[in-house]
Tab-separated table of C-alpha atoms in Angstrom:
chain	number	residue	atom	x	y	z
V	1	UNK	CA	-0.010	-0.004	-0.011
V	2	UNK	CA	3.043	2.318	0.377
V	3	UNK	CA	6.280	2.922	-1.410
V	4	UNK	CA	9.809	2.445	-0.025
V	5	UNK	CA	12.829	0.149	0.028
V	6	UNK	CA	12.609	-3.423	1.162
V	7	UNK	CA	13.915	-4.319	4.657
V	8	UNK	CA	15.406	-7.577	5.946
V	9	UNK	CA	12.581	-9.983	7.106
V	10	UNK	CA	14.757	-12.957	8.161
V	11	UNK	CA	16.233	-16.119	6.721
V	12	UNK	CA	14.790	-19.397	5.419
V	13	UNK	CA	16.031	-22.573	7.070
V	14	UNK	CA	18.652	-23.397	4.423
V	15	UNK	CA	20.491	-21.715	1.575
V	16	UNK	CA	18.451	-22.777	-1.440
V	17	UNK	CA	17.575	-21.701	-5.004
V	18	UNK	CA	14.945	-22.732	-7.553
V	19	UNK	CA	12.243	-23.256	-4.944
V	20	UNK	CA	8.451	-22.988	-5.097
V	21	UNK	CA	6.210	-20.887	-2.891
V	22	UNK	CA	2.639	-20.642	-1.610
V	23	UNK	CA	0.787	-18.445	0.880
V	24	UNK	CA	-2.356	-17.727	2.803
V	25	UNK	CA	-3.187	-14.253	4.156
V	26	UNK	CA	-1.096	-15.051	7.222
V	27	UNK	CA	1.609	-17.552	6.311
V	28	UNK	CA	4.160	-17.890	3.490
V	29	UNK	CA	5.695	-21.224	2.518
V	30	UNK	CA	8.982	-22.115	0.791
V	31	UNK	CA	8.930	-25.561	-0.914
V	32	UNK	CA	11.773	-27.656	-2.197
V	33	UNK	CA	14.764	-26.306	-4.136
V	34	UNK	CA	18.487	-26.883	-4.674
V	35	UNK	CA	21.273	-26.520	-2.056
V	36	UNK	CA	22.981	-27.616	-4.586
V	37	UNK	CA	21.431	-31.098	-3.902
V	38	UNK	CA	17.677	-31.231	-4.291
V	39	UNK	CA	15.674	-31.012	-1.057
V	40	UNK	CA	12.152	-31.906	-0.001
V	41	UNK	CA	11.859	-29.492	2.843
V	42	UNK	CA	9.076	-26.974	3.451
V	43	UNK	CA	9.473	-24.031	5.775
V	44	UNK	CA	7.206	-21.134	6.705
V	45	UNK	CA	7.055	-17.566	8.036
V	46	UNK	CA	4.279	-15.580	9.661
V	47	UNK	CA	3.819	-12.727	7.209
V	48	UNK	CA	2.695	-10.101	9.773
V	49	UNK	CA	5.910	-10.458	11.823
V	50	UNK	CA	9.643	-10.329	11.138
V	51	UNK	CA	11.832	-13.343	11.816
V	52	UNK	CA	13.471	-16.472	10.427
V	53	UNK	CA	11.475	-19.271	8.844
V	54	UNK	CA	10.636	-22.445	10.732
V	55	UNK	CA	10.338	-26.064	9.589
V	56	UNK	CA	6.874	-26.954	8.280
V	57	UNK	CA	7.351	-30.509	6.985
V	58	UNK	CA	8.443	-32.398	3.841
V	59	UNK	CA	7.231	-32.792	0.277
V	60	UNK	CA	6.570	-36.264	-1.153
V	61	UNK	CA	9.588	-35.725	-3.541
V	62	UNK	CA	12.733	-33.589	-3.540
V	63	UNK	CA	12.087	-31.190	-6.419
V	64	UNK	CA	14.078	-28.306	-7.884
V	65	UNK	CA	12.421	-25.693	-10.106
V	66	UNK	CA	8.909	-26.546	-8.875
V	67	UNK	CA	5.958	-24.224	-9.125
V	68	UNK	CA	3.445	-23.173	-6.424
V	69	UNK	CA	-0.251	-22.419	-6.064
V	70	UNK	CA	-2.454	-21.358	-3.109
V	71	UNK	CA	-6.072	-21.413	-2.132
V	72	UNK	CA	-7.044	-19.452	1.043
V	73	UNK	CA	-6.319	-22.592	3.054
V	74	UNK	CA	-4.137	-24.888	0.964
V	75	UNK	CA	-0.673	-24.725	-0.654
V	76	UNK	CA	0.347	-26.763	-3.663
V	77	UNK	CA	3.736	-27.863	-5.081
V	78	UNK	CA	3.624	-28.190	-8.857
V	79	UNK	CA	6.046	-30.582	-10.689
V	80	UNK	CA	9.770	-29.894	-10.792
V	81	UNK	CA	12.899	-31.893	-11.420
V	82	UNK	CA	13.751	-34.710	-9.024
V	83	UNK	CA	16.230	-35.025	-11.035
V	84	UNK	CA	13.928	-36.418	-13.755
V	85	UNK	CA	10.990	-34.164	-14.613
V	86	UNK	CA	7.900	-34.984	-12.549
V	87	UNK	CA	4.118	-34.530	-12.944
V	88	UNK	CA	3.371	-34.721	-9.190
V	89	UNK	CA	1.138	-32.165	-7.433
V	90	UNK	CA	1.527	-32.055	-3.596
V	91	UNK	CA	-0.812	-30.342	-1.143
V	92	UNK	CA	-0.537	-29.056	2.464
V	93	UNK	CA	-2.895	-27.251	4.800
V	94	UNK	CA	-1.184	-23.904	5.325
V	95	UNK	CA	-2.533	-23.189	8.814
V	96	UNK	CA	-1.093	-26.404	10.212
V	97	UNK	CA	2.283	-28.076	10.018
V	98	UNK	CA	3.071	-31.523	8.609
V	99	UNK	CA	4.260	-33.376	5.541
V	100	UNK	CA	2.682	-32.890	2.167
V	101	UNK	CA	0.453	-35.519	0.592
V	102	UNK	CA	0.010	-36.210	-3.079
V	103	UNK	CA	-2.956	-34.332	-4.638
V	104	UNK	CA	-2.672	-35.759	-8.127
V	105	UNK	CA	-0.728	-35.516	-11.382
V	106	UNK	CA	-0.465	-33.106	-14.284
V	107	UNK	CA	-1.164	-34.565	-17.729
V	108	UNK	CA	2.525	-33.944	-18.569
V	109	UNK	CA	5.824	-33.847	-16.633
V	110	UNK	CA	7.302	-30.360	-16.304
V	111	UNK	CA	9.580	-28.160	-14.318
V	112	UNK	CA	9.886	-24.384	-14.139
V	113	UNK	CA	6.040	-24.153	-14.093
V	114	UNK	CA	6.290	-20.725	-12.489
V	115	UNK	CA	3.558	-18.894	-14.355
V	116	UNK	CA	0.737	-20.150	-12.115
V	117	UNK	CA	-2.374	-18.204	-11.106
V	118	UNK	CA	-5.440	-18.896	-9.015
V	119	UNK	CA	-8.878	-17.773	-7.867
V	120	UNK	CA	-10.259	-18.972	-4.524
V	121	UNK	CA	-11.422	-22.232	-6.152
V	122	UNK	CA	-9.323	-23.003	-9.185
V	123	UNK	CA	-5.564	-23.223	-9.710
V	124	UNK	CA	-4.107	-22.668	-13.153
V	125	UNK	CA	-0.744	-24.271	-14.181
V	126	UNK	CA	1.037	-22.593	-17.064
V	127	UNK	CA	4.526	-22.277	-18.593
V	128	UNK	CA	7.382	-24.666	-17.836
V	129	UNK	CA	9.582	-27.184	-19.598
V	130	UNK	CA	8.623	-30.704	-20.636
V	131	UNK	CA	12.353	-31.424	-21.197
V	132	UNK	CA	15.605	-29.422	-20.944
V	133	UNK	CA	15.850	-26.551	-23.460
V	134	UNK	CA	12.166	-26.583	-24.409
V	135	UNK	CA	9.028	-24.637	-23.431
V	136	UNK	CA	5.326	-25.336	-22.851
V	137	UNK	CA	2.197	-23.655	-24.201
V	138	UNK	CA	-0.180	-26.107	-22.444
V	139	UNK	CA	-2.334	-24.628	-19.628
V	140	UNK	CA	-3.985	-26.986	-17.135
V	141	UNK	CA	-6.184	-26.445	-14.021
V	142	UNK	CA	-7.133	-28.093	-10.713
V	143	UNK	CA	-10.054	-27.586	-8.407
V	144	UNK	CA	-8.163	-26.832	-5.229
V	145	UNK	CA	-10.743	-27.997	-2.640
V	146	UNK	CA	-10.653	-31.576	-4.013
V	147	UNK	CA	-7.992	-34.077	-4.929
V	148	UNK	CA	-7.338	-35.393	-8.436
V	149	UNK	CA	-5.367	-34.926	-11.612
V	150	UNK	CA	-5.229	-31.675	-13.530
V	151	UNK	CA	-7.411	-31.016	-16.566
V	152	UNK	CA	-6.510	-29.287	-19.860
V	153	UNK	CA	-7.499	-25.568	-19.895
V	154	UNK	CA	-6.057	-24.396	-23.197
V	155	UNK	CA	-2.812	-22.993	-24.575
V	156	UNK	CA	-0.714	-19.864	-24.210
V	157	UNK	CA	-0.060	-17.764	-27.278
V	158	UNK	CA	3.539	-18.996	-27.223
V	159	UNK	CA	5.522	-21.846	-25.663
V	160	UNK	CA	7.192	-20.479	-22.525
V	161	UNK	CA	9.466	-21.590	-19.751
V	162	UNK	CA	9.694	-19.691	-16.509
V	163	UNK	CA	6.997	-17.099	-17.189
V	164	UNK	CA	5.624	-14.994	-14.295
V	165	UNK	CA	1.951	-15.125	-13.299
V	166	UNK	CA	-0.398	-12.827	-11.350
V	167	UNK	CA	-4.126	-12.853	-10.858
V	168	UNK	CA	-7.240	-11.509	-9.199
V	169	UNK	CA	-10.345	-13.659	-8.738
V	170	UNK	CA	-11.398	-13.221	-12.390
V	171	UNK	CA	-8.384	-12.980	-14.697
V	172	UNK	CA	-4.868	-14.414	-14.752
V	173	UNK	CA	-1.979	-12.903	-16.668
V	174	UNK	CA	1.314	-14.469	-17.757
V	175	UNK	CA	4.397	-12.397	-18.503
V	176	UNK	CA	7.781	-13.022	-20.144
V	177	UNK	CA	9.743	-16.248	-20.044
V	178	UNK	CA	11.185	-18.060	-23.046
V	179	UNK	CA	12.992	-21.156	-24.228
V	180	UNK	CA	16.341	-19.396	-24.889
V	181	UNK	CA	17.532	-15.903	-25.537
V	182	UNK	CA	16.140	-13.544	-26.709
V	183	UNK	CA	13.493	-13.852	-23.992
V	184	UNK	CA	9.896	-12.784	-24.339
V	185	UNK	CA	8.049	-9.545	-23.394
V	186	UNK	CA	4.619	-10.891	-24.262
V	187	UNK	CA	1.762	-10.714	-21.721
V	188	UNK	CA	-1.102	-13.236	-22.121
V	189	UNK	CA	-4.338	-13.399	-20.156
V	190	UNK	CA	-7.116	-15.880	-19.405
V	191	UNK	CA	-10.460	-15.848	-17.604
V	192	UNK	CA	-9.930	-18.275	-14.749
V	193	UNK	CA	-13.537	-19.534	-14.417
V	194	UNK	CA	-13.685	-20.684	-18.042
V	195	UNK	CA	-11.514	-22.826	-20.302
V	196	UNK	CA	-9.898	-21.820	-23.567
V	197	UNK	CA	-6.731	-20.475	-25.102
V	198	UNK	CA	-4.972	-17.437	-23.693
V	199	UNK	CA	-5.255	-14.097	-25.520
V	200	UNK	CA	-2.724	-11.329	-26.015
V	201	UNK	CA	-2.891	-8.676	-23.259
V	202	UNK	CA	-0.030	-6.414	-24.406
V	203	UNK	CA	3.768	-6.233	-24.004
V	204	UNK	CA	5.976	-5.659	-21.045
V	205	UNK	CA	8.547	-2.841	-21.082
V	206	UNK	CA	11.428	-5.294	-21.429
V	207	UNK	CA	12.142	-8.966	-22.189
V	208	UNK	CA	12.800	-11.202	-19.192
V	209	UNK	CA	13.072	-14.750	-17.954
V	210	UNK	CA	12.593	-16.291	-14.490
V	211	UNK	CA	10.634	-13.203	-13.322
V	212	UNK	CA	8.121	-13.271	-10.474
V	213	UNK	CA	4.566	-11.904	-10.423
V	214	UNK	CA	2.524	-10.712	-7.481
V	215	UNK	CA	-0.850	-9.091	-6.800
V	216	UNK	CA	-2.897	-8.065	-3.764
V	217	UNK	CA	-5.712	-10.392	-4.860
V	218	UNK	CA	-4.097	-13.789	-4.399
V	219	UNK	CA	-7.094	-15.522	-2.856
V	220	UNK	CA	-6.451	-15.010	0.870
V	221	UNK	CA	-8.872	-13.591	3.422
V	222	UNK	CA	-8.326	-10.033	2.244
V	223	UNK	CA	-8.289	-10.789	-1.485
V	224	UNK	CA	-10.714	-9.308	-4.012
Protein backbone atom coordinates (compact mmCIF):
# COMPACT_ATOMS: atom_id res chain seq x y z
CA UNK A 1 0.00 0.00 0.00
CA UNK A 2 3.02 2.30 0.40
CA UNK A 3 6.30 2.93 -1.39
CA UNK A 4 9.80 2.44 -0.05
CA UNK A 5 12.80 0.15 0.04
CA UNK A 6 12.59 -3.45 1.18
CA UNK A 7 13.95 -4.32 4.64
CA UNK A 8 15.39 -7.55 5.95
CA UNK A 9 12.64 -9.96 7.09
CA UNK A 10 14.75 -12.94 8.18
CA UNK A 11 16.23 -16.12 6.72
CA UNK A 12 14.79 -19.37 5.43
CA UNK A 13 16.01 -22.57 7.08
CA UNK A 14 18.64 -23.40 4.42
CA UNK A 15 20.48 -21.71 1.57
CA UNK A 16 18.47 -22.78 -1.44
CA UNK A 17 17.58 -21.71 -4.98
CA UNK A 18 14.96 -22.73 -7.56
CA UNK A 19 12.23 -23.25 -4.95
CA UNK A 20 8.45 -23.01 -5.08
CA UNK A 21 6.19 -20.88 -2.90
CA UNK A 22 2.65 -20.65 -1.60
CA UNK A 23 0.79 -18.46 0.90
CA UNK A 24 -2.36 -17.72 2.79
CA UNK A 25 -3.19 -14.26 4.16
CA UNK A 26 -1.10 -15.04 7.24
CA UNK A 27 1.62 -17.55 6.29
CA UNK A 28 4.16 -17.88 3.50
CA UNK A 29 5.72 -21.23 2.53
CA UNK A 30 8.98 -22.12 0.78
CA UNK A 31 8.92 -25.56 -0.88
CA UNK A 32 11.82 -27.66 -2.19
CA UNK A 33 14.76 -26.29 -4.15
CA UNK A 34 18.48 -26.89 -4.67
CA UNK A 35 21.25 -26.51 -2.08
CA UNK A 36 22.97 -27.65 -4.60
CA UNK A 37 21.45 -31.09 -3.90
CA UNK A 38 17.68 -31.24 -4.31
CA UNK A 39 15.68 -31.02 -1.06
CA UNK A 40 12.13 -31.93 -0.02
CA UNK A 41 11.87 -29.47 2.86
CA UNK A 42 9.06 -26.97 3.45
CA UNK A 43 9.48 -24.00 5.78
CA UNK A 44 7.19 -21.13 6.71
CA UNK A 45 7.04 -17.57 8.02
CA UNK A 46 4.28 -15.60 9.69
CA UNK A 47 3.83 -12.73 7.22
CA UNK A 48 2.70 -10.13 9.79
CA UNK A 49 5.91 -10.47 11.83
CA UNK A 50 9.64 -10.34 11.13
CA UNK A 51 11.83 -13.35 11.82
CA UNK A 52 13.46 -16.48 10.45
CA UNK A 53 11.48 -19.27 8.81
CA UNK A 54 10.63 -22.45 10.74
CA UNK A 55 10.36 -26.06 9.58
CA UNK A 56 6.89 -26.95 8.28
CA UNK A 57 7.34 -30.52 6.99
CA UNK A 58 8.45 -32.37 3.85
CA UNK A 59 7.24 -32.77 0.28
CA UNK A 60 6.59 -36.25 -1.19
CA UNK A 61 9.60 -35.75 -3.51
CA UNK A 62 12.74 -33.59 -3.53
CA UNK A 63 12.09 -31.18 -6.43
CA UNK A 64 14.08 -28.32 -7.88
CA UNK A 65 12.42 -25.69 -10.09
CA UNK A 66 8.92 -26.55 -8.87
CA UNK A 67 5.93 -24.23 -9.12
CA UNK A 68 3.46 -23.17 -6.43
CA UNK A 69 -0.25 -22.42 -6.05
CA UNK A 70 -2.47 -21.35 -3.14
CA UNK A 71 -6.09 -21.40 -2.13
CA UNK A 72 -7.09 -19.44 1.02
CA UNK A 73 -6.32 -22.59 3.06
CA UNK A 74 -4.14 -24.90 0.96
CA UNK A 75 -0.69 -24.73 -0.64
CA UNK A 76 0.33 -26.77 -3.68
CA UNK A 77 3.71 -27.84 -5.08
CA UNK A 78 3.64 -28.20 -8.87
CA UNK A 79 6.05 -30.56 -10.68
CA UNK A 80 9.77 -29.89 -10.78
CA UNK A 81 12.93 -31.87 -11.44
CA UNK A 82 13.78 -34.71 -9.03
CA UNK A 83 16.22 -35.01 -11.07
CA UNK A 84 13.91 -36.40 -13.76
CA UNK A 85 10.97 -34.17 -14.62
CA UNK A 86 7.88 -34.99 -12.54
CA UNK A 87 4.13 -34.53 -12.94
CA UNK A 88 3.38 -34.69 -9.19
CA UNK A 89 1.15 -32.15 -7.44
CA UNK A 90 1.52 -32.05 -3.62
CA UNK A 91 -0.81 -30.34 -1.14
CA UNK A 92 -0.51 -29.05 2.45
CA UNK A 93 -2.90 -27.25 4.79
CA UNK A 94 -1.15 -23.91 5.34
CA UNK A 95 -2.55 -23.19 8.82
CA UNK A 96 -1.11 -26.42 10.21
CA UNK A 97 2.29 -28.08 10.00
CA UNK A 98 3.08 -31.50 8.61
CA UNK A 99 4.25 -33.39 5.55
CA UNK A 100 2.65 -32.88 2.16
CA UNK A 101 0.44 -35.53 0.59
CA UNK A 102 0.00 -36.21 -3.09
CA UNK A 103 -2.94 -34.31 -4.63
CA UNK A 104 -2.68 -35.78 -8.13
CA UNK A 105 -0.70 -35.50 -11.36
CA UNK A 106 -0.47 -33.11 -14.27
CA UNK A 107 -1.14 -34.56 -17.71
CA UNK A 108 2.53 -33.95 -18.55
CA UNK A 109 5.80 -33.85 -16.63
CA UNK A 110 7.31 -30.37 -16.33
CA UNK A 111 9.62 -28.17 -14.30
CA UNK A 112 9.86 -24.36 -14.17
CA UNK A 113 6.05 -24.16 -14.07
CA UNK A 114 6.30 -20.72 -12.49
CA UNK A 115 3.54 -18.89 -14.35
CA UNK A 116 0.74 -20.14 -12.12
CA UNK A 117 -2.39 -18.19 -11.11
CA UNK A 118 -5.44 -18.89 -9.01
CA UNK A 119 -8.86 -17.81 -7.84
CA UNK A 120 -10.26 -18.99 -4.52
CA UNK A 121 -11.43 -22.23 -6.12
CA UNK A 122 -9.32 -22.99 -9.19
CA UNK A 123 -5.55 -23.22 -9.70
CA UNK A 124 -4.09 -22.67 -13.18
CA UNK A 125 -0.75 -24.26 -14.16
CA UNK A 126 1.06 -22.61 -17.07
CA UNK A 127 4.51 -22.30 -18.61
CA UNK A 128 7.37 -24.68 -17.82
CA UNK A 129 9.59 -27.19 -19.58
CA UNK A 130 8.62 -30.71 -20.62
CA UNK A 131 12.34 -31.42 -21.19
CA UNK A 132 15.60 -29.42 -20.96
CA UNK A 133 15.84 -26.56 -23.45
CA UNK A 134 12.16 -26.57 -24.40
CA UNK A 135 9.03 -24.64 -23.42
CA UNK A 136 5.34 -25.33 -22.86
CA UNK A 137 2.20 -23.66 -24.20
CA UNK A 138 -0.18 -26.10 -22.46
CA UNK A 139 -2.33 -24.64 -19.63
CA UNK A 140 -3.97 -26.99 -17.09
CA UNK A 141 -6.18 -26.45 -14.03
CA UNK A 142 -7.10 -28.09 -10.73
CA UNK A 143 -10.05 -27.60 -8.40
CA UNK A 144 -8.14 -26.84 -5.20
CA UNK A 145 -10.76 -28.00 -2.67
CA UNK A 146 -10.65 -31.57 -4.00
CA UNK A 147 -7.97 -34.09 -4.94
CA UNK A 148 -7.32 -35.38 -8.45
CA UNK A 149 -5.36 -34.94 -11.64
CA UNK A 150 -5.24 -31.67 -13.55
CA UNK A 151 -7.43 -31.02 -16.59
CA UNK A 152 -6.49 -29.28 -19.83
CA UNK A 153 -7.51 -25.59 -19.87
CA UNK A 154 -6.06 -24.42 -23.21
CA UNK A 155 -2.81 -22.98 -24.59
CA UNK A 156 -0.72 -19.86 -24.20
CA UNK A 157 -0.06 -17.78 -27.31
CA UNK A 158 3.57 -18.99 -27.22
CA UNK A 159 5.53 -21.84 -25.67
CA UNK A 160 7.18 -20.45 -22.53
CA UNK A 161 9.48 -21.62 -19.77
CA UNK A 162 9.69 -19.69 -16.49
CA UNK A 163 7.01 -17.11 -17.19
CA UNK A 164 5.65 -15.01 -14.32
CA UNK A 165 1.97 -15.12 -13.29
CA UNK A 166 -0.39 -12.87 -11.34
CA UNK A 167 -4.14 -12.86 -10.85
CA UNK A 168 -7.25 -11.53 -9.22
CA UNK A 169 -10.36 -13.67 -8.75
CA UNK A 170 -11.40 -13.25 -12.39
CA UNK A 171 -8.39 -12.97 -14.67
CA UNK A 172 -4.88 -14.42 -14.76
CA UNK A 173 -1.96 -12.90 -16.68
CA UNK A 174 1.33 -14.47 -17.75
CA UNK A 175 4.40 -12.39 -18.50
CA UNK A 176 7.76 -13.02 -20.15
CA UNK A 177 9.78 -16.22 -20.06
CA UNK A 178 11.17 -18.08 -23.03
CA UNK A 179 13.01 -21.15 -24.22
CA UNK A 180 16.34 -19.42 -24.90
CA UNK A 181 17.55 -15.89 -25.52
CA UNK A 182 16.14 -13.56 -26.71
CA UNK A 183 13.50 -13.86 -23.99
CA UNK A 184 9.87 -12.77 -24.33
CA UNK A 185 8.05 -9.55 -23.38
CA UNK A 186 4.61 -10.91 -24.27
CA UNK A 187 1.76 -10.73 -21.72
CA UNK A 188 -1.08 -13.25 -22.11
CA UNK A 189 -4.35 -13.39 -20.18
CA UNK A 190 -7.09 -15.92 -19.41
CA UNK A 191 -10.46 -15.85 -17.64
CA UNK A 192 -9.93 -18.30 -14.75
CA UNK A 193 -13.52 -19.56 -14.40
CA UNK A 194 -13.70 -20.67 -18.05
CA UNK A 195 -11.49 -22.82 -20.27
CA UNK A 196 -9.90 -21.83 -23.56
CA UNK A 197 -6.73 -20.48 -25.09
CA UNK A 198 -4.97 -17.42 -23.71
CA UNK A 199 -5.25 -14.09 -25.53
CA UNK A 200 -2.73 -11.31 -26.02
CA UNK A 201 -2.90 -8.65 -23.27
CA UNK A 202 -0.01 -6.44 -24.41
CA UNK A 203 3.75 -6.22 -24.02
CA UNK A 204 5.99 -5.65 -21.03
CA UNK A 205 8.55 -2.83 -21.08
CA UNK A 206 11.43 -5.31 -21.43
CA UNK A 207 12.11 -8.95 -22.18
CA UNK A 208 12.78 -11.18 -19.19
CA UNK A 209 13.06 -14.75 -17.96
CA UNK A 210 12.61 -16.26 -14.48
CA UNK A 211 10.62 -13.23 -13.35
CA UNK A 212 8.11 -13.29 -10.48
CA UNK A 213 4.58 -11.90 -10.42
CA UNK A 214 2.53 -10.70 -7.45
CA UNK A 215 -0.83 -9.10 -6.80
CA UNK A 216 -2.88 -8.07 -3.75
CA UNK A 217 -5.72 -10.39 -4.85
CA UNK A 218 -4.11 -13.79 -4.38
CA UNK A 219 -7.12 -15.51 -2.84
CA UNK A 220 -6.46 -15.00 0.86
CA UNK A 221 -8.88 -13.61 3.43
CA UNK A 222 -8.33 -10.04 2.25
CA UNK A 223 -8.28 -10.81 -1.50
CA UNK A 224 -10.69 -9.32 -4.00
